[in-house]
Tab-separated table of C-alpha atoms in Angstrom:
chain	number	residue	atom	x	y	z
I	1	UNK	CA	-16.736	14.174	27.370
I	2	UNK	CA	-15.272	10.827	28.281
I	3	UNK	CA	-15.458	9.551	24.636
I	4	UNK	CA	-13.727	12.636	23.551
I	5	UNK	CA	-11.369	12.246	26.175
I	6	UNK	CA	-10.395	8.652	25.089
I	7	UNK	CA	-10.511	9.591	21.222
I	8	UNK	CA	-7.435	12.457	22.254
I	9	UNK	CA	-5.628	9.328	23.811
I	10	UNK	CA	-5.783	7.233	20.804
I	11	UNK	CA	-4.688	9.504	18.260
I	12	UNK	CA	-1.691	10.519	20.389
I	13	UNK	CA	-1.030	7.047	21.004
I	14	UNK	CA	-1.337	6.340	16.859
I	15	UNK	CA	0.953	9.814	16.577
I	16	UNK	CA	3.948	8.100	18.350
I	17	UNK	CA	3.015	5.162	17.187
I	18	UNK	CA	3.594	6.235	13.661
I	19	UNK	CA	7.031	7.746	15.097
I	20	UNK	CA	8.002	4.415	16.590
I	21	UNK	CA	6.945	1.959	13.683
I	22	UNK	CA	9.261	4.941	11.205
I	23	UNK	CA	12.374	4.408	13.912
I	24	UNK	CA	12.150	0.745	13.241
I	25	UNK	CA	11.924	0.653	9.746
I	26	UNK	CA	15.164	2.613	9.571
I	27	UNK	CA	16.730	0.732	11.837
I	28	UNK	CA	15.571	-2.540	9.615
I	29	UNK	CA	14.103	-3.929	13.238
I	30	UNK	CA	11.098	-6.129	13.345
I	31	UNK	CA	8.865	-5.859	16.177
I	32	UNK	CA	6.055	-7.837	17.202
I	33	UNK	CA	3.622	-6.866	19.621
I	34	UNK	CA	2.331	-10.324	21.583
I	35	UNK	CA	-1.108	-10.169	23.339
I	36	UNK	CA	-2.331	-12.849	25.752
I	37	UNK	CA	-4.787	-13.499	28.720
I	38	UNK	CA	-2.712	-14.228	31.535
I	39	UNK	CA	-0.681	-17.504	31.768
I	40	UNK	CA	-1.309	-18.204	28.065
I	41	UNK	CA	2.409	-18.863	27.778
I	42	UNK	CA	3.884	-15.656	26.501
I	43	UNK	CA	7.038	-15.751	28.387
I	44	UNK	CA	7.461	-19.689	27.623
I	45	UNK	CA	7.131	-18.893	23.767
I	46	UNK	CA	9.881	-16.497	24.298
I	47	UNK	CA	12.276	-18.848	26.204
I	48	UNK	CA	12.098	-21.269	23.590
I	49	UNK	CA	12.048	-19.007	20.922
I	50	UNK	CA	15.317	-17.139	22.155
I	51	UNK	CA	16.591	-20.513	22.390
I	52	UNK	CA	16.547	-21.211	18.899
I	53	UNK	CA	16.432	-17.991	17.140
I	54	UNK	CA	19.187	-15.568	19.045
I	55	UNK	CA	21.639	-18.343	17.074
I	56	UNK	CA	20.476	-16.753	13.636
I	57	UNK	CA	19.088	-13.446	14.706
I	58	UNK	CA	20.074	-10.407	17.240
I	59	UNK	CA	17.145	-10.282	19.242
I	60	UNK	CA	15.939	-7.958	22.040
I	61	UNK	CA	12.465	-7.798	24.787
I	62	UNK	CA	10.556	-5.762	26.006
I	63	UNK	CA	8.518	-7.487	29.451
I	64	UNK	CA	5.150	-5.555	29.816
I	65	UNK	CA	3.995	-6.465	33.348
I	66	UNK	CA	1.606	-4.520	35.918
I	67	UNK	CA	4.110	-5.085	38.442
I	68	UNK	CA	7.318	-7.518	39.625
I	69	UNK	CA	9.888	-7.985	36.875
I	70	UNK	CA	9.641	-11.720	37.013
I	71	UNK	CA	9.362	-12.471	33.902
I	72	UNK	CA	12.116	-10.576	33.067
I	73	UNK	CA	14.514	-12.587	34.851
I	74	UNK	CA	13.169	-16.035	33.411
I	75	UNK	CA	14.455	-14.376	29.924
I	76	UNK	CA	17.619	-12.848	31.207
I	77	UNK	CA	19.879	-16.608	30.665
I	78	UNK	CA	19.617	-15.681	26.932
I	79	UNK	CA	21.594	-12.929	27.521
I	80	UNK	CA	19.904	-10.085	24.825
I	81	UNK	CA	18.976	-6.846	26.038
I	82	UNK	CA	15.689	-6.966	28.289
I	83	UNK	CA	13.703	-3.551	29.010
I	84	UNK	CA	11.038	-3.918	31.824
I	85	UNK	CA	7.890	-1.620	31.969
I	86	UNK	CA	5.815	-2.253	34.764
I	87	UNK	CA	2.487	-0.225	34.043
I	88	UNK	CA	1.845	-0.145	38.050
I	89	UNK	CA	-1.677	-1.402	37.509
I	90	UNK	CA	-2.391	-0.380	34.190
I	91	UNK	CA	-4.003	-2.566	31.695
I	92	UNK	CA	-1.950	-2.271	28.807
I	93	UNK	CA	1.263	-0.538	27.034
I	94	UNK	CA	1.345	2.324	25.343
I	95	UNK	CA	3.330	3.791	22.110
I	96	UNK	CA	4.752	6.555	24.473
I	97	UNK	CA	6.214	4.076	27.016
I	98	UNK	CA	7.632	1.878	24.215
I	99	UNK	CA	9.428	5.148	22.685
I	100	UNK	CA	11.107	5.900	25.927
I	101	UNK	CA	12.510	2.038	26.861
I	102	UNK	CA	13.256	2.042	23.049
I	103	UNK	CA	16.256	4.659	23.674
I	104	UNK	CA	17.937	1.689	26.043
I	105	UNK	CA	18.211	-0.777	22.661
I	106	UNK	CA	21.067	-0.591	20.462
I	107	UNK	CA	18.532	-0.563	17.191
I	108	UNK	CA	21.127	-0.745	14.718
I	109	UNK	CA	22.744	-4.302	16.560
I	110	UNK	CA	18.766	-5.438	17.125
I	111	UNK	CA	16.923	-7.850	14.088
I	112	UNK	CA	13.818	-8.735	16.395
I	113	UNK	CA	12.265	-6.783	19.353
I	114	UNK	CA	9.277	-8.586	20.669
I	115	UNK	CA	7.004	-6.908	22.893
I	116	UNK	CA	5.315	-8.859	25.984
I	117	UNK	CA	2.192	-6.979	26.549
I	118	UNK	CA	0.558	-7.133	29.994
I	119	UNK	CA	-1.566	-10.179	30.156
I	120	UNK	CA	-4.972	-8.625	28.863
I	121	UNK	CA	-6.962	-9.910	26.083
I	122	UNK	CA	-8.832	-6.820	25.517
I	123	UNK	CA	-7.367	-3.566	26.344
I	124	UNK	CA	-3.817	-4.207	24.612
I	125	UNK	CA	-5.431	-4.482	21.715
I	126	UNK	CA	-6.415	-0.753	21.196
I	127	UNK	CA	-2.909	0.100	21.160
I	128	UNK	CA	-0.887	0.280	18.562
I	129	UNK	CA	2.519	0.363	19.575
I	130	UNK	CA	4.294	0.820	16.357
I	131	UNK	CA	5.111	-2.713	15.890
I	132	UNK	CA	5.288	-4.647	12.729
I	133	UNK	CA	2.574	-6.908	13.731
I	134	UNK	CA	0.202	-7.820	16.705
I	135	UNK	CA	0.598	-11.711	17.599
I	136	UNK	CA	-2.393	-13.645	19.738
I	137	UNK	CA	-1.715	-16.049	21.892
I	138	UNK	CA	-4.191	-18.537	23.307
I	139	UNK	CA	-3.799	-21.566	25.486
I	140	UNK	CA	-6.358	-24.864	24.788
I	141	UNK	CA	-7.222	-24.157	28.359
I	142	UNK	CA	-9.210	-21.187	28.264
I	143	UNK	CA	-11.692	-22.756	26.505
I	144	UNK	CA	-12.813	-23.262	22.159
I	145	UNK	CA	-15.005	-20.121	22.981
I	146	UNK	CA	-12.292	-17.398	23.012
I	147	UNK	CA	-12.059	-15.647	19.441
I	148	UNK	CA	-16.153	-15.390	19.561
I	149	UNK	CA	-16.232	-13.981	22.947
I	150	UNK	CA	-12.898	-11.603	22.575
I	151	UNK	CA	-12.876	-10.956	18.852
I	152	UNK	CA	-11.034	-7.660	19.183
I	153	UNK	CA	-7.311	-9.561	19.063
I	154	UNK	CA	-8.330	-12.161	16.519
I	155	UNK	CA	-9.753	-9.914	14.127
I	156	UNK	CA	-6.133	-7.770	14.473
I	157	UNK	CA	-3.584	-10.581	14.755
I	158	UNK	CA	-1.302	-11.623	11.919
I	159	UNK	CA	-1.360	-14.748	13.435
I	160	UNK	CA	-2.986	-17.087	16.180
I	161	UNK	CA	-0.513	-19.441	18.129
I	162	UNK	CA	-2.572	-22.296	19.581
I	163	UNK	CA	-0.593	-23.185	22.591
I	164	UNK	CA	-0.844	-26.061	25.458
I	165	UNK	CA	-2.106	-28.342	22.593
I	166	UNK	CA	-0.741	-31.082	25.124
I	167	UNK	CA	-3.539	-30.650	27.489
I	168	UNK	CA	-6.329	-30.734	25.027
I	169	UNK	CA	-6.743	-35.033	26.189
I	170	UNK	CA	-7.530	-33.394	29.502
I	171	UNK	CA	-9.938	-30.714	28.798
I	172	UNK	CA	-13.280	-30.644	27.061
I	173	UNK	CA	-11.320	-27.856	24.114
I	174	UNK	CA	-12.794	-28.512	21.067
I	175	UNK	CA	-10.218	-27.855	18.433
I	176	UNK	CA	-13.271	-27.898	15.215
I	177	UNK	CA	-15.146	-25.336	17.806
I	178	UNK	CA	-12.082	-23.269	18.160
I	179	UNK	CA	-11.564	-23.205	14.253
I	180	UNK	CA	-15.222	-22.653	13.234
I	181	UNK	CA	-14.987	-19.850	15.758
I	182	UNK	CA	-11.398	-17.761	14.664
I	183	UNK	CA	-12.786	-17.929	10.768
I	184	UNK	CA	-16.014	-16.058	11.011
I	185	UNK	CA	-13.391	-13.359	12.896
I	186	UNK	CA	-10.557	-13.813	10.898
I	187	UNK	CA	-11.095	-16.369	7.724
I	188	UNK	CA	-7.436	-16.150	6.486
I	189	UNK	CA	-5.385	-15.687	9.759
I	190	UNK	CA	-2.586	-18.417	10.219
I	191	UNK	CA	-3.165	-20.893	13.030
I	192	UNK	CA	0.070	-22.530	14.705
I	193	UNK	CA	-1.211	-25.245	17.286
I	194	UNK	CA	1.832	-25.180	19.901
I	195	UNK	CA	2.885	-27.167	23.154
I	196	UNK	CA	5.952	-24.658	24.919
I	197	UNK	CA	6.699	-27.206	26.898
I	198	UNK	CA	6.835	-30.615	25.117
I	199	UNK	CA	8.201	-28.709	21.545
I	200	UNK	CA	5.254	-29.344	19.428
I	201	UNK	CA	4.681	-26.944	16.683
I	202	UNK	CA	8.045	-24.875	17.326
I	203	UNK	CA	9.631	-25.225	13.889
I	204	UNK	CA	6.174	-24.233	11.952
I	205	UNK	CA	6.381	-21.269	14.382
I	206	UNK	CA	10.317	-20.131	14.009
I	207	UNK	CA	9.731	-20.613	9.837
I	208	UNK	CA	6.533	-18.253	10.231
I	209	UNK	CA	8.250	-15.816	12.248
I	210	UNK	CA	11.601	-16.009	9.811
I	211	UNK	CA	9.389	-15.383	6.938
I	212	UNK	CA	7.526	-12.307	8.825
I	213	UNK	CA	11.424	-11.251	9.223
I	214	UNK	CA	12.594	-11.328	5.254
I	215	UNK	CA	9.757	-9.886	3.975
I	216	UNK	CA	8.846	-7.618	6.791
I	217	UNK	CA	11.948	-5.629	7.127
I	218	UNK	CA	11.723	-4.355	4.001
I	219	UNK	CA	8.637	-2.822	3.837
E	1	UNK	CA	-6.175	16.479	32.530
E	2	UNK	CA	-6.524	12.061	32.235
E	3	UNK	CA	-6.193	11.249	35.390
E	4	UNK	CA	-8.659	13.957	36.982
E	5	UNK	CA	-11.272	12.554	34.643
E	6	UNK	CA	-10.241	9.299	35.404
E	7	UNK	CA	-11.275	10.472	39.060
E	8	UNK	CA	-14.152	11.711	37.713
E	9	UNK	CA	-14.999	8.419	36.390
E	10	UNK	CA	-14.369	6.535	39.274
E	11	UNK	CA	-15.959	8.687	42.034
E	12	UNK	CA	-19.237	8.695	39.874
E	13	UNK	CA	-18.758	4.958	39.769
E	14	UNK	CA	-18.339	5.110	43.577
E	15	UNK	CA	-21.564	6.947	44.174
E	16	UNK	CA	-23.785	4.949	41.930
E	17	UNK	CA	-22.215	1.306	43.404
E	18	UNK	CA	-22.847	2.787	46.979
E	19	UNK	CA	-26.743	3.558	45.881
E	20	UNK	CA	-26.833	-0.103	44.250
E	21	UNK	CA	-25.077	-1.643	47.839
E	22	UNK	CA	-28.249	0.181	49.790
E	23	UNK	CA	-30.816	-1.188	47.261
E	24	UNK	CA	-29.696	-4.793	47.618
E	25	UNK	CA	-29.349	-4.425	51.408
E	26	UNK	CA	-32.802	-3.324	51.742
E	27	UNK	CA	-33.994	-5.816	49.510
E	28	UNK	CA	-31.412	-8.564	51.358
E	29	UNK	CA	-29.992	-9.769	48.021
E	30	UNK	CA	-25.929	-10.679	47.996
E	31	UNK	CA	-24.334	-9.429	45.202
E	32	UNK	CA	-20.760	-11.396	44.163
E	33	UNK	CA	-18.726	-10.101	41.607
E	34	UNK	CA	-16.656	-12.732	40.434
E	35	UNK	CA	-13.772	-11.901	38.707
E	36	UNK	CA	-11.160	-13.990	36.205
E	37	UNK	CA	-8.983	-14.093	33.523
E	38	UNK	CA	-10.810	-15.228	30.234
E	39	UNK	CA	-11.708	-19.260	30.428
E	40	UNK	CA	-10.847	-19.575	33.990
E	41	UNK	CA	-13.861	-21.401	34.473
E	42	UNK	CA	-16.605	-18.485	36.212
E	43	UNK	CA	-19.300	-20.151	33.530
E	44	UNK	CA	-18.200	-23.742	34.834
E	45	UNK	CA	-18.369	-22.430	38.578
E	46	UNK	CA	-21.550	-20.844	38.200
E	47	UNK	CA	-23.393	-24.092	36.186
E	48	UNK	CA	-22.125	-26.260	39.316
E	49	UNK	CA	-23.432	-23.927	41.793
E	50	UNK	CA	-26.549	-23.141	40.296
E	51	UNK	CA	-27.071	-27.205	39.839
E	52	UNK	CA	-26.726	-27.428	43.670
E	53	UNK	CA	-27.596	-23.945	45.149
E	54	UNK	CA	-30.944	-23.549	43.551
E	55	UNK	CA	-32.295	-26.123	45.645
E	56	UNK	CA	-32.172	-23.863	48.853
E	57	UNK	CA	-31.828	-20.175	47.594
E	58	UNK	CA	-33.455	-17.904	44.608
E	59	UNK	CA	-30.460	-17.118	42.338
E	60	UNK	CA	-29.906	-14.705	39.381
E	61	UNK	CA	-27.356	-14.009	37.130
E	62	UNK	CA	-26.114	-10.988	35.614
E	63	UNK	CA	-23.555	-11.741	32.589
E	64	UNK	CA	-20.831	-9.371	31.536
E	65	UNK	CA	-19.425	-9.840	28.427
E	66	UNK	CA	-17.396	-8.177	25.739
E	67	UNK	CA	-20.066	-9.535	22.988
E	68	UNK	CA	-22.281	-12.550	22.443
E	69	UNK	CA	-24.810	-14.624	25.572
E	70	UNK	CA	-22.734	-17.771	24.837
E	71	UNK	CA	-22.517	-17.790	28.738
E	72	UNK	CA	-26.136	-16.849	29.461
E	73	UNK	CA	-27.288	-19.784	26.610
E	74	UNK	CA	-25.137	-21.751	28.892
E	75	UNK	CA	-26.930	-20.822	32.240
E	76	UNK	CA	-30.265	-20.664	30.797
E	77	UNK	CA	-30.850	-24.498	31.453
E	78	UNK	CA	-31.083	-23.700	35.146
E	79	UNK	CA	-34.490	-21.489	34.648
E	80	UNK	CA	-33.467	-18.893	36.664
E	81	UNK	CA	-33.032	-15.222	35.496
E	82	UNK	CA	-30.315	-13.915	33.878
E	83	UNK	CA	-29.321	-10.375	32.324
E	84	UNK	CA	-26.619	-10.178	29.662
E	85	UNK	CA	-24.611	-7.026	29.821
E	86	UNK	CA	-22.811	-6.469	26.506
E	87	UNK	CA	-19.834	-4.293	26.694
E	88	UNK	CA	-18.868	-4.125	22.732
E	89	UNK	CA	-15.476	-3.934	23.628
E	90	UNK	CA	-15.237	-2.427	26.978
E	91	UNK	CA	-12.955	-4.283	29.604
E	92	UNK	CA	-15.087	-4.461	32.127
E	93	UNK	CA	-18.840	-3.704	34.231
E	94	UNK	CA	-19.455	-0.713	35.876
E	95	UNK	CA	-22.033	0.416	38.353
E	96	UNK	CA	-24.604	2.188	36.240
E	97	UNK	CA	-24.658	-0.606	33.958
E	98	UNK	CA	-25.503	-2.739	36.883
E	99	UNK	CA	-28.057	-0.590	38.338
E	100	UNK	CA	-30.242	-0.126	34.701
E	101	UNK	CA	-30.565	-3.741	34.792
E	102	UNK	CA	-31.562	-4.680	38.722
E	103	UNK	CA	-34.608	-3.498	37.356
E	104	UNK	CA	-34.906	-6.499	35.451
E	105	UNK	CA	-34.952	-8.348	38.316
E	106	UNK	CA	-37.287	-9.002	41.235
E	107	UNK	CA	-35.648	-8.260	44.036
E	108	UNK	CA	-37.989	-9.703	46.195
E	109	UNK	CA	-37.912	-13.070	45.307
E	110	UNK	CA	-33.906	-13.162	45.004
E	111	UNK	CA	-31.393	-14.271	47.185
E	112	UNK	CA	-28.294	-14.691	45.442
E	113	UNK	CA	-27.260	-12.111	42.395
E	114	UNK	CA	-24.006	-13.413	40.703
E	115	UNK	CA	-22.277	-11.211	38.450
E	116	UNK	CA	-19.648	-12.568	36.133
E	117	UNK	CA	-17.537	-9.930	35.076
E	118	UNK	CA	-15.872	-9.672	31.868
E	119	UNK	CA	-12.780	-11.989	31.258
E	120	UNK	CA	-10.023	-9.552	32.503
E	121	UNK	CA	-7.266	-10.126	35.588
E	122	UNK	CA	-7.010	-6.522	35.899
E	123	UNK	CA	-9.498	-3.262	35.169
E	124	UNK	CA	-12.186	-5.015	36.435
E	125	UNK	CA	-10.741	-4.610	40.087
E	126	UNK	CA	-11.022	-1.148	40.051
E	127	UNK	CA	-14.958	-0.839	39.373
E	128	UNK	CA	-16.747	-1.397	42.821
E	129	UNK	CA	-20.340	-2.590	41.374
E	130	UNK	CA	-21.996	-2.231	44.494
E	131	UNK	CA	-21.367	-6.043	45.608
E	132	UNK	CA	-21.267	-7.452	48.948
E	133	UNK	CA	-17.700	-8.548	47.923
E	134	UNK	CA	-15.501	-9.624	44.777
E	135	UNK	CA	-15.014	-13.146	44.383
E	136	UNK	CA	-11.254	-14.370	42.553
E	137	UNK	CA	-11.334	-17.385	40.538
E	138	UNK	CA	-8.118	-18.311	38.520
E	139	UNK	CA	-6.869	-21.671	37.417
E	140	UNK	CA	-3.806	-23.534	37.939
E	141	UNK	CA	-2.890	-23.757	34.407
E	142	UNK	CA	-2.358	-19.967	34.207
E	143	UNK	CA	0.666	-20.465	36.059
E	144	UNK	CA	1.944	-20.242	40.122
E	145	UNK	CA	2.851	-16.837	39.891
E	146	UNK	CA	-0.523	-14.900	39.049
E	147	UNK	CA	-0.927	-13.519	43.011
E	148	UNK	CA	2.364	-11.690	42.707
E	149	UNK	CA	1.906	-10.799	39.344
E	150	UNK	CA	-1.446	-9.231	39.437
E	151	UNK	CA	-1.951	-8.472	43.032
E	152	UNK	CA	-5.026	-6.074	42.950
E	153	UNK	CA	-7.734	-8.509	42.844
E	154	UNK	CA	-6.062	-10.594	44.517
E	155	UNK	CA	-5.535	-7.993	47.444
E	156	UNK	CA	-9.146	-6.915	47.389
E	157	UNK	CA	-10.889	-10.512	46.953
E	158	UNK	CA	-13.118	-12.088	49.968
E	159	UNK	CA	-12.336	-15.366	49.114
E	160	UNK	CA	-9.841	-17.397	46.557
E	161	UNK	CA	-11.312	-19.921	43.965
E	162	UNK	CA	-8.151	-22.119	42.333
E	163	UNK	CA	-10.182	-23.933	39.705
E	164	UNK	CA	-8.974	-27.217	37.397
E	165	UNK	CA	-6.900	-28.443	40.162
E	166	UNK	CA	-7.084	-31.596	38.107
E	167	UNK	CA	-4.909	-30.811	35.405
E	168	UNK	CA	-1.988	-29.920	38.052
E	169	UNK	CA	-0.194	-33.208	37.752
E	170	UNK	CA	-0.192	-32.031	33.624
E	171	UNK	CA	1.403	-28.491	34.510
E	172	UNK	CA	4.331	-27.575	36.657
E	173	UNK	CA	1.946	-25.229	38.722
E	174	UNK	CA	3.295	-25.641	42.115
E	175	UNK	CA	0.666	-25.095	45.164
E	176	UNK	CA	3.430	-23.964	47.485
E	177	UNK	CA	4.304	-21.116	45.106
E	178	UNK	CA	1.167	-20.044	44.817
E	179	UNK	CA	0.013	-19.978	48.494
E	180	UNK	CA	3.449	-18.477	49.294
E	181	UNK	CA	3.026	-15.377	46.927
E	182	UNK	CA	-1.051	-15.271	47.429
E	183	UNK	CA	-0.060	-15.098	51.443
E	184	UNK	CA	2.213	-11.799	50.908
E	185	UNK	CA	-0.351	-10.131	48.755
E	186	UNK	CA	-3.560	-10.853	51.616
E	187	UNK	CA	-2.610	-13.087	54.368
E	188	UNK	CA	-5.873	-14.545	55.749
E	189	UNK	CA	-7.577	-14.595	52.568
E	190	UNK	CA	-9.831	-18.196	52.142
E	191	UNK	CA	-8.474	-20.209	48.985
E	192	UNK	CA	-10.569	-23.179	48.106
E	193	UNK	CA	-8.963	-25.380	45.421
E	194	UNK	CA	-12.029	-26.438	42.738
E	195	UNK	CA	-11.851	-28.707	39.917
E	196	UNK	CA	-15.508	-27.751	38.952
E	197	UNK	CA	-15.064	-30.371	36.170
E	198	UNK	CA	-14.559	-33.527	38.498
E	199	UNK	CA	-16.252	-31.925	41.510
E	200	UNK	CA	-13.614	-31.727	43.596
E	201	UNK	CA	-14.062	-28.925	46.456
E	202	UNK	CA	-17.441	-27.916	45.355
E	203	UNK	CA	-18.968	-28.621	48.786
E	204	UNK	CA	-16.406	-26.622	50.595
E	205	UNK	CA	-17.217	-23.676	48.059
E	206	UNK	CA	-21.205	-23.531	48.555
E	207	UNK	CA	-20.367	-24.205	52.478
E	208	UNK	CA	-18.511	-20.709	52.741
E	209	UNK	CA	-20.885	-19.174	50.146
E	210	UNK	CA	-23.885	-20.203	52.524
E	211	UNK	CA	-21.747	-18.770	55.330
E	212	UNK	CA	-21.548	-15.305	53.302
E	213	UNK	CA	-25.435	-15.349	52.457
E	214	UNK	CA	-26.125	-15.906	55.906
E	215	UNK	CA	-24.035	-13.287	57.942
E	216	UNK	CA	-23.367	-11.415	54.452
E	217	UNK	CA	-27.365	-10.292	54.239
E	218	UNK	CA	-28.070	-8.898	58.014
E	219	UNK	CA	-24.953	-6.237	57.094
């Protein structure tokens, strides 16, 4: 009953889903779908990313958040077009809600559309939300032991940023662990090792995204 | 039609924690479900408390986790028992799971059950296990704002555990913040700062645990 219950969810979800990743292609609109515990540094790899990239590209969010819009207005100095959903305790975003915030983005004046899923390393992942691409992000912090133990998002992400690679002196992180670990899940997944805050690893990150932008779009 | 079966779901969650809570009573166990975000450091807490606490009290472990026992193979050192509870991709424990493997346990020759939930800020909350109360542990390098952010554990916790308060001076977490948004989401709850790397507030921790075993078991 339950099973069958949650099997009806997911293929409406993958239904609108479809509808939603057809929209974008039209509209020549990339969007990425980025998955993190909580406090990985989601919204900080936006700020810096809008930083640099809104002076080549039109770029627009979507804040994910249980509750509070907080986020939201750490993004809103860029001044792009900023949709919050608050899921009011739920665990994760869904292709319905994105369809109905997508209605407040101008698609045809929008090049990227990032998605900041609520801070959830499992759940968000069963989602598809239409976007181009699912994106992990994972902080040195929460251990070496993370794609082993939550393979779900590594096994689906186009990429894996590394990010707080500035604390790794300070913690026991293993960065040959960490490695050894995301290749049994993933072998040929892209690994960006990132510090938001002190700049490392930015420019790999910006040329990986461009590139996911030129050939992505036209698909 | 979801949310009655999510109902569903939950009341026959509610019935089978409230038949584990009278079990454990009777048998004068205390059950803590401690709950995180993934790498906050429940594994760490546990291998410091079980270094100390297994001087003076019988302790087992039950270990939720999406997949692997890289948690229990870390525990196992103590020679105490421990259950793994593999979810394959479910986001978090629920009370039957719990109650098919208290069998695996002697109940009376326990004192202390610890249950460490899977990695996850948020569904876990909403799955009463049939503890004697749910235990928060997050870490200051998830960021100042997680109270307000995700207030349902937070709201429902008995006590507060702020591990790697050593890497502060390496983040811009700031304590005020964080007291000042956990005090408008439950005003009197206990926080104990940890750094269960260096050591730091571990006494205070297994002082107020002892406290909860002692009044905590005569409920």
């Amino acid at each position: 009953m339950e099973i069958k219950i949650m099997k009806n969810i997911l293929d409406r979800n993958q239904n609108k889903a479809a509808e939603v990743r057809d929209l974008l292609a039209l509209k020549k609109v990339l969007m990425v779908n980025i998955i993190s515990s909580p406090g990985a540094g989601k919204t900080t790899l936006l700020e810096r990313t809008c930083e640099e990239l809104t002076k080549k590209y039109r770029i627009g969010i979507i804040e994910g958040d249980v509750t509070t819009d907080r986020d939201a207005q750490r993004l809103k100095k860029y001044n792009i077009p900023i949709v919050v959903i608050n899921t009011e305790g739920g665990c994760h975003l869904d292709s319905h809600s994105i369809s109905k915030v997508l209605d407040s983005f101008d698609l045809d004046n929008l090049d990227i559309l990032f998605v900041e899923n609520v801070g959830n390393l499992i759940c968000p992942t069963q989602f598809d939300l239409g976007e181009a691409f699912k994106l992990a992000v994972v902080s040195t912090t929460e251990g070496d032991d993370k794609p082993g133990k939550y393979p779900m998002l590594f096994r689906e992400a186009k990429a894996v940023l590394l990010n707080k690679t500035d604390l790794i002196p300070y913690t026991n992180f293993n960065i040959e662990n960490f490695k050894a670990d995301l290749s049994r899940i993933n072998a040929r997944v892209p690994l960006i090792g990132l510090s938001c805050t002190r700049g490392d690893g930015l420019k790999e990150w910006f040329k990986w995204l461009e590139d996911q932008f030129k050939t992505g779009i036209r698909i």
